[in-house]
Structure formats: C-alpha cells, structure tokens
Amino acid sequence: MTRLLFLVLATLAAGPALALNILLTNDDGWQAPGIQSAYKALTAAGHKVTLVAPLSDQSGRGGAMNTDVGSYVAVNRVADNMWSVAGTPSDSVRAGLQVILRDNPPDIVISGSNFGQNLARAAAHQSGTVNAALQAAFLGYPAIAISVGLRFDEFDAKPQRFPSTIATFGPAGKLLTAMLEQLQQASPERLLPAGLALNVNVPAGWQPERGLRLAPLSTASHVDMHWRVGERPFDEDGGELLIDAVVGGHGHAGDDAHLFEQGYVTVTPIDGSADTWVPVPGLAGALEYRPDN
C-alpha cells in the first residue's frame, strides 16, 4: 500500500520511462472516443500499444465471457495494431493475451478510458471496463481500469451529449501515461502486485491541481439502473419497462464516491473481492450443518 500511496500523491510531472508493451481494451467498443484517445496518448508517450476491444458496446456486462466450448468468435484486424472481438470485454482480454500477444506478452493491460464513472462496489462489479482489468489480473498481468465521469445535466446537451466527458478524455490519457511512469519508477520489475488491478475514476472537467486520492470502494450505489413503468402499457400480462439511470448515494467520507464528487481522481486497488467481513446472525450454527445419515 505504501507504494500505491506514493503513486497517487506523486507529482504528475513524472520523469522519462522505458517504453511499455500495452494491451488496451474497453467495454464501449473499439471505436469509442475514450479508448481511441487513450491509444493516442499512450502511443504519443512512446509505448507499443495493441488495441483489442469489443466489436460493439458491451457496457454493464461485468465479467461475462463466452463459455460456448467448441464455438468460434470473429476477431478481425480493423486498423494497424487494432483488433475487434465479437464478444465481451473479458473475451477481448483473453483474445489479446492468449492469441494476439501470445508471443509478445504485454507489460500491462489497460481498460478504458470508459464513457462514465465506475464507482462503488456495485458499479465495479457490473462494469465491463473494471472486469476486463480484473480478468487480466486473474491471468497474472498488472492492469488498470480508467473511467471518465458523466455530468447528467449534460444528457441533452447539443450538438453532442456529455461534452465535458469528451473534453476530459485527453487529460485522462495524459494522467494515465504519468501514472505508468510513476509505477515504473517505483517498481521497474513489476508495475503492480500480482492479482491486483487499479480502478481509476476521473471526474468530467477534472482540473489536475485537484489531484488524486487513494480510496476504498463505496458501499453506496453512486449510479443505479432503475426499472419502472414508462409511457407504454404494462399490465398483469406483461409489456415493456423503462430503464432509468438514477444518481443515488453520495458515499461516505473518504470513499471513492465521496471523493469523486469533491472533484478528485480516485484510485482504488481491487482484486475482485468486496474485502469486507459482515457478521451474520445464525451463520456460525448454519456452517455446522451435517446431513442426516
């Protein structure tokens, strides 16, 4: 944890670093502005970047992957160093690590920049962006998931929705390259501990002087998908329901949702667990259950 504190508190004016071999993925699709901006920033910094990402938007798919043994998945080169995968973010990571970069393993896997924040436990577990990074960590690779927040008052902005998010992809890319340089300086041999990924969230319109903060995942649901009856009929025989994005809990002091709302970039080390022990009355007795002979 000491090295991670060094990372988030260090100046963004990092020194020169060796070029890295990077696998870049996301859940918004290979053509999304966030991943294309990250690709430009990383290659401009001198890194060798191979983009392997879903063919279409796979947001909210979490860690889903294709388990249809014996089936084939379309994987196509769409541009120099860029590949599309007809599957999920986790599928894309496996295609990249196990086939495309099999003979030239990457130094790190980066997922993003995502279109929208991935804060708190629920979002982190539902997010395809975060779970792509976790998939890489499970396979033994250092990984970073990076997301740029949405301002929901910009939902109907013209001529383009969420202009602040689009404008922040560039600064997020520069932040990402600076973080990589800091990680290299702190640990040239391995950028992150085995099995660990970083979940990074950048507020829309972020100002670098606001800085970064190390933060645990919030227990609050920062943004929730809420199902309700809309304008179309719905009765006892069924019908169609409308899905709304509802901005919910604001977190607790010091967690990622709270600090994000204060304008900080949040950095959360994750390993796929909630990392919380909650006492459950009666559970100890239940664990002693033995079936009758």
Coordinates of N, CA and C in Angstrom, one line a residue, residues 158-292:
K158 N -26.5 19.8 -26.7 CA -26.4 19.9 -28.2 C -25.1 20.6 -28.5
P159 N -24.4 20.2 -29.6 CA -24.8 19.2 -30.6 C -24.4 17.7 -30.1
Q160 N -23.8 17.6 -29.0 CA -23.3 16.3 -28.5 C -23.6 16.2 -27.0
R161 N -24.0 15.0 -26.6 CA -24.2 14.7 -25.2 C -22.9 14.6 -24.5
F162 N -22.9 15.0 -23.2 CA -21.8 14.9 -22.3 C -20.5 15.5 -22.9
P163 N -20.5 16.8 -23.3 CA -19.3 17.4 -23.8 C -18.2 17.5 -22.8
S164 N -18.4 17.6 -21.5 CA -17.4 17.6 -20.5 C -16.6 16.3 -20.5
T165 N -17.3 15.2 -20.6 CA -16.7 13.9 -20.7 C -15.7 13.8 -21.9
I166 N -16.3 14.1 -23.0 CA -15.4 14.1 -24.2 C -14.2 14.9 -24.1
A167 N -14.3 16.1 -23.5 CA -13.2 17.0 -23.3 C -12.2 16.5 -22.3
T168 N -12.6 15.6 -21.4 CA -11.7 15.1 -20.4 C -11.0 13.9 -20.8
F169 N -11.3 13.3 -21.9 CA -10.6 12.1 -22.3 C -9.1 12.4 -22.6
G170 N -8.8 13.6 -23.1 CA -7.4 14.0 -23.4 C -6.6 14.1 -22.1
P171 N -7.1 14.9 -21.1 CA -6.4 14.9 -19.8 C -6.3 13.6 -19.1
A172 N -7.3 12.7 -19.3 CA -7.3 11.4 -18.7 C -6.2 10.6 -19.3
G173 N -6.0 10.7 -20.6 CA -4.9 10.0 -21.3 C -3.5 10.4 -20.7
K174 N -3.4 11.8 -20.5 CA -2.1 12.3 -20.0 C -1.9 11.8 -18.6
L175 N -2.9 11.8 -17.8 CA -2.8 11.2 -16.4 C -2.4 9.8 -16.5
L176 N -3.0 9.0 -17.4 CA -2.7 7.6 -17.5 C -1.2 7.4 -17.8
T177 N -0.6 8.1 -18.7 CA 0.8 8.0 -19.0 C 1.7 8.4 -17.8
A178 N 1.3 9.4 -17.1 CA 2.0 9.8 -15.9 C 2.0 8.8 -14.8
M179 N 0.8 8.1 -14.7 CA 0.7 7.0 -13.7 C 1.6 5.9 -14.0
L180 N 1.7 5.5 -15.3 CA 2.6 4.5 -15.8 C 4.0 4.8 -15.5
E181 N 4.4 6.0 -15.7 CA 5.8 6.4 -15.4 C 6.1 6.3 -13.9
Q182 N 5.1 6.7 -13.1 CA 5.4 6.6 -11.6 C 5.5 5.2 -11.2
L183 N 4.6 4.3 -11.7 CA 4.7 2.9 -11.4 C 6.0 2.3 -11.8
Q184 N 6.5 2.7 -13.0 CA 7.8 2.1 -13.5 C 8.9 2.6 -12.5
Q185 N 8.9 3.8 -12.1 CA 9.9 4.3 -11.3 C 9.9 3.6 -9.9
A186 N 8.7 3.3 -9.4 CA 8.5 2.7 -8.1 C 8.9 1.2 -8.1
S187 N 8.6 0.6 -9.3 CA 8.8 -0.9 -9.4 C 9.1 -1.3 -10.8
P188 N 10.3 -1.1 -11.2 CA 10.6 -1.5 -12.6 C 10.4 -2.9 -13.0
E189 N 10.5 -3.8 -12.1 CA 10.3 -5.2 -12.4 C 8.9 -5.6 -12.6
R190 N 8.0 -5.1 -11.8 CA 6.5 -5.4 -11.9 C 5.7 -4.2 -11.5
L191 N 4.9 -3.7 -12.4 CA 4.2 -2.4 -12.2 C 3.3 -2.5 -11.0
L192 N 2.6 -3.6 -10.7 CA 1.7 -3.8 -9.7 C 1.8 -5.2 -9.0
P193 N 1.4 -5.3 -7.8 CA 1.4 -6.6 -7.2 C 0.6 -7.6 -8.0
A194 N 1.0 -8.9 -7.9 CA 0.2 -9.9 -8.6 C -1.2 -10.0 -8.2
G195 N -2.1 -10.2 -9.2 CA -3.5 -10.3 -8.9 C -4.3 -9.0 -8.5
L196 N -3.6 -7.9 -8.7 CA -4.2 -6.6 -8.3 C -4.4 -5.7 -9.5
A197 N -5.5 -5.0 -9.6 CA -5.7 -4.0 -10.6 C -6.1 -2.7 -9.9
L198 N -5.9 -1.6 -10.7 CA -6.3 -0.3 -10.2 C -7.6 0.1 -10.9
N199 N -8.5 0.6 -10.1 CA -9.7 1.2 -10.6 C -9.6 2.7 -10.5
V200 N -9.5 3.5 -11.6 CA -9.2 4.9 -11.6 C -10.5 5.6 -12.2
N201 N -11.0 6.6 -11.5 CA -12.1 7.4 -12.0 C -11.8 8.9 -12.0
V202 N -12.0 9.5 -13.2 CA -11.6 10.9 -13.4 C -12.9 11.7 -13.6
P203 N -13.2 12.7 -12.7 CA -14.4 13.5 -12.9 C -14.4 14.2 -14.2
A204 N -15.5 14.4 -14.8 CA -15.7 15.2 -16.0 C -15.3 16.6 -15.7
G205 N -14.4 17.2 -16.6 CA -13.9 18.6 -16.3 C -12.8 18.6 -15.3
W206 N -12.2 17.5 -15.0 CA -11.2 17.4 -13.9 C -10.1 18.4 -14.1
Q207 N -9.7 19.1 -13.1 CA -8.6 20.0 -13.1 C -7.4 19.4 -12.4
P208 N -6.3 19.2 -13.0 CA -5.1 18.5 -12.4 C -4.7 18.9 -11.0
E209 N -4.9 20.2 -10.8 CA -4.5 20.7 -9.4 C -5.4 20.1 -8.3
R210 N -6.5 19.5 -8.7 CA -7.4 18.9 -7.7 C -6.7 17.6 -7.2
G211 N -5.9 16.9 -8.0 CA -5.1 15.8 -7.5 C -5.8 14.5 -7.5
L212 N -5.1 13.5 -7.0 CA -5.6 12.1 -6.9 C -5.7 11.7 -5.4
R213 N -6.6 10.8 -5.2 CA -6.8 10.2 -3.8 C -6.9 8.7 -3.8
L214 N -6.3 8.0 -3.0 CA -6.5 6.6 -2.8 C -7.7 6.4 -2.0
A215 N -8.6 5.6 -2.5 CA -10.0 5.5 -1.8 C -10.5 4.1 -1.9
P216 N -11.2 3.6 -0.9 CA -11.9 2.3 -1.0 C -13.2 2.5 -1.8
L217 N -13.7 1.3 -2.3 CA -15.0 1.4 -3.0 C -16.1 1.7 -2.0
S218 N -17.0 2.6 -2.4 CA -18.1 3.0 -1.6 C -19.1 1.8 -1.5
T219 N -19.8 1.8 -0.4 CA -20.9 0.8 -0.3 C -22.2 1.4 -0.8
A220 N -22.2 2.7 -1.1 CA -23.3 3.4 -1.7 C -23.4 3.1 -3.2
S221 N -24.6 3.1 -3.8 CA -24.8 2.9 -5.2 C -24.8 4.3 -5.9
H222 N -23.6 4.7 -6.4 CA -23.5 6.0 -7.0 C -24.4 6.3 -8.1
V223 N -24.5 5.4 -9.1 CA -25.4 5.4 -10.2 C -26.1 4.1 -10.4
D224 N -27.4 4.0 -10.4 CA -28.1 2.8 -10.4 C -29.0 2.7 -11.6
M225 N -29.2 1.5 -12.2 CA -30.1 1.3 -13.3 C -31.5 0.9 -12.7
H226 N -32.5 1.8 -12.7 CA -33.8 1.6 -12.1 C -34.8 1.3 -13.1
W227 N -35.5 0.2 -13.0 CA -36.6 -0.2 -13.9 C -37.9 0.3 -13.4
R228 N -38.7 0.9 -14.3 CA -40.0 1.4 -13.9 C -41.0 1.3 -15.1
V229 N -42.2 1.5 -14.8 CA -43.3 1.6 -15.9 C -43.1 2.9 -16.6
G230 N -43.0 2.8 -17.9 CA -42.9 4.1 -18.7 C -44.3 4.4 -19.4
E231 N -44.2 5.1 -20.5 CA -45.4 5.5 -21.2 C -46.1 4.4 -21.9
R232 N -45.4 3.3 -22.2 CA -46.1 2.2 -22.9 C -46.8 1.3 -21.9
P233 N -47.8 0.6 -22.4 CA -48.7 -0.2 -21.5 C -47.9 -1.3 -20.8
F234 N -48.2 -1.6 -19.5 CA -47.7 -2.7 -18.8 C -48.8 -3.2 -17.8
D235 N -49.2 -4.4 -17.9 CA -50.2 -5.0 -17.1 C -49.9 -6.3 -16.6
E236 N -50.9 -7.1 -16.1 CA -50.6 -8.4 -15.5 C -50.1 -9.4 -16.5
D237 N -50.2 -9.1 -17.8 CA -49.7 -10.0 -18.8 C -48.4 -9.6 -19.3
G238 N -47.8 -8.5 -18.8 CA -46.5 -8.1 -19.2 C -46.5 -6.8 -20.0
G239 N -45.5 -6.5 -20.7 CA -45.3 -5.3 -21.5 C -43.9 -4.9 -21.6
E240 N -43.7 -3.6 -21.6 CA -42.3 -3.1 -21.7 C -42.0 -2.2 -20.5
L241 N -40.9 -2.3 -19.9 CA -40.4 -1.5 -18.8 C -39.3 -0.5 -19.3
L242 N -39.3 0.6 -18.7 CA -38.3 1.7 -19.0 C -37.2 1.6 -18.0
I243 N -35.9 1.7 -18.5 CA -34.7 1.8 -17.6 C -34.2 3.2 -17.5
D244 N -34.1 3.7 -16.2 CA -33.6 5.0 -15.9 C -32.2 4.8 -15.2
A245 N -31.4 5.8 -15.5 CA -30.1 5.9 -14.7 C -30.4 6.9 -13.6
V246 N -30.3 6.4 -12.4 CA -30.6 7.2 -11.2 C -29.3 7.4 -10.4
V247 N -29.0 8.7 -10.2 CA -27.9 9.0 -9.3 C -28.3 8.9 -7.9
G248 N -27.7 8.0 -7.2 CA -28.1 7.6 -5.8 C -27.2 8.1 -4.7
G249 N -26.7 7.2 -3.9 CA -26.0 7.6 -2.7 C -24.7 8.4 -3.0
H250 N -24.4 9.2 -2.1 CA -23.2 10.1 -2.3 C -22.0 9.6 -1.5
G251 N -22.0 8.4 -1.0 CA -20.9 7.8 -0.4 C -20.6 8.3 1.0
H252 N -19.6 7.9 1.6 CA -19.2 8.3 3.0 C -17.8 8.9 2.9
A253 N -17.5 9.7 3.9 CA -16.2 10.5 3.9 C -15.1 9.5 3.6
G254 N -14.3 9.8 2.6 CA -13.1 9.1 2.3 C -13.2 8.0 1.3
D255 N -14.5 7.6 0.9 CA -14.6 6.6 -0.1 C -14.6 7.1 -1.5
D256 N -14.6 6.3 -2.5 CA -14.4 6.8 -3.8 C -15.6 7.6 -4.3
A257 N -16.8 7.3 -4.0 CA -17.9 8.1 -4.4 C -17.9 9.5 -3.9
H258 N -17.5 9.6 -2.6 CA -17.5 10.9 -1.9 C -16.4 11.8 -2.5
L259 N -15.2 11.2 -2.6 CA -14.0 12.0 -3.1 C -14.2 12.4 -4.5
F260 N -14.8 11.5 -5.3 CA -15.1 11.8 -6.7 C -16.0 13.0 -6.8
E261 N -17.0 13.1 -6.0 CA -17.9 14.2 -6.0 C -17.2 15.5 -5.6
Q262 N -16.1 15.4 -4.8 CA -15.4 16.5 -4.4 C -14.4 17.0 -5.5
G263 N -14.4 16.3 -6.7 CA -13.5 16.7 -7.8 C -12.2 16.0 -7.9
Y264 N -12.0 15.0 -7.0 CA -10.7 14.3 -7.1 C -10.8 13.1 -8.0
V265 N -9.6 12.7 -8.6 CA -9.5 11.4 -9.3 C -9.3 10.4 -8.2
T266 N -10.1 9.3 -8.2 CA -10.0 8.3 -7.2 C -9.2 7.1 -7.8
V267 N -8.4 6.5 -6.9 CA -7.6 5.3 -7.3 C -7.9 4.3 -6.3
T268 N -8.4 3.1 -6.7 CA -8.8 2.0 -5.8 C -8.1 0.7 -6.2
P269 N -7.3 0.2 -5.4 CA -6.7 -1.2 -5.7 C -7.8 -2.2 -5.5
I270 N -8.0 -3.1 -6.5 CA -9.1 -4.1 -6.4 C -8.5 -5.4 -6.8
D271 N -9.1 -6.5 -6.2 CA -8.7 -7.8 -6.6 C -9.9 -8.7 -6.8
G272 N -11.1 -8.1 -7.0 CA -12.3 -8.9 -7.3 C -13.1 -9.2 -6.1
S273 N -12.6 -8.9 -4.9 CA -13.4 -9.2 -3.6 C -14.0 -7.9 -3.1
A274 N -15.0 -7.9 -2.3 CA -15.6 -6.8 -1.6 C -14.7 -6.4 -0.4
D275 N -13.9 -7.3 0.1 CA -12.9 -7.0 1.1 C -13.6 -6.5 2.4
T276 N -14.7 -7.1 2.7 CA -15.5 -6.7 3.9 C -16.0 -8.0 4.6
W277 N -15.9 -8.0 5.9 CA -16.5 -9.1 6.7 C -17.7 -8.5 7.5
V278 N -18.9 -9.1 7.2 CA -20.1 -8.6 7.8 C -20.6 -9.8 8.7
P279 N -20.8 -9.6 10.0 CA -21.3 -10.6 10.8 C -22.8 -11.0 10.4
V280 N -23.1 -12.2 10.4 CA -24.5 -12.7 10.0 C -25.0 -13.6 11.2
P281 N -26.0 -13.1 11.9 CA -26.6 -13.9 13.0 C -27.0 -15.3 12.5
G282 N -26.6 -16.3 13.3 CA -27.0 -17.6 12.9 C -26.1 -18.3 11.9
L283 N -25.2 -17.6 11.3 CA -24.4 -18.2 10.3 C -23.4 -19.3 10.8
A284 N -22.9 -19.0 12.0 CA -21.9 -19.9 12.6 C -22.6 -21.3 12.8
G285 N -23.8 -21.3 13.3 CA -24.5 -22.5 13.5 C -24.9 -23.2 12.2
A286 N -25.2 -22.4 11.2 CA -25.6 -23.0 9.9 C -24.4 -23.7 9.3
L287 N -23.2 -23.2 9.6 CA -22.0 -23.8 9.0 C -21.6 -25.1 9.6
E288 N -22.3 -25.4 10.7 CA -22.0 -26.7 11.4 C -23.0 -27.7 10.9
Y289 N -23.9 -27.4 10.0 CA -24.9 -28.3 9.5 C -24.2 -29.6 8.9
R290 N -24.8 -30.7 9.3 CA -24.4 -32.0 8.7 C -25.6 -32.8 8.3
P291 N -25.7 -33.3 7.1 CA -26.9 -34.0 6.7 C -27.0 -35.3 7.5
D292 N -28.3 -35.7 7.7 CA -28.6 -36.9 8.4 C -28.1 -38.1 7.7

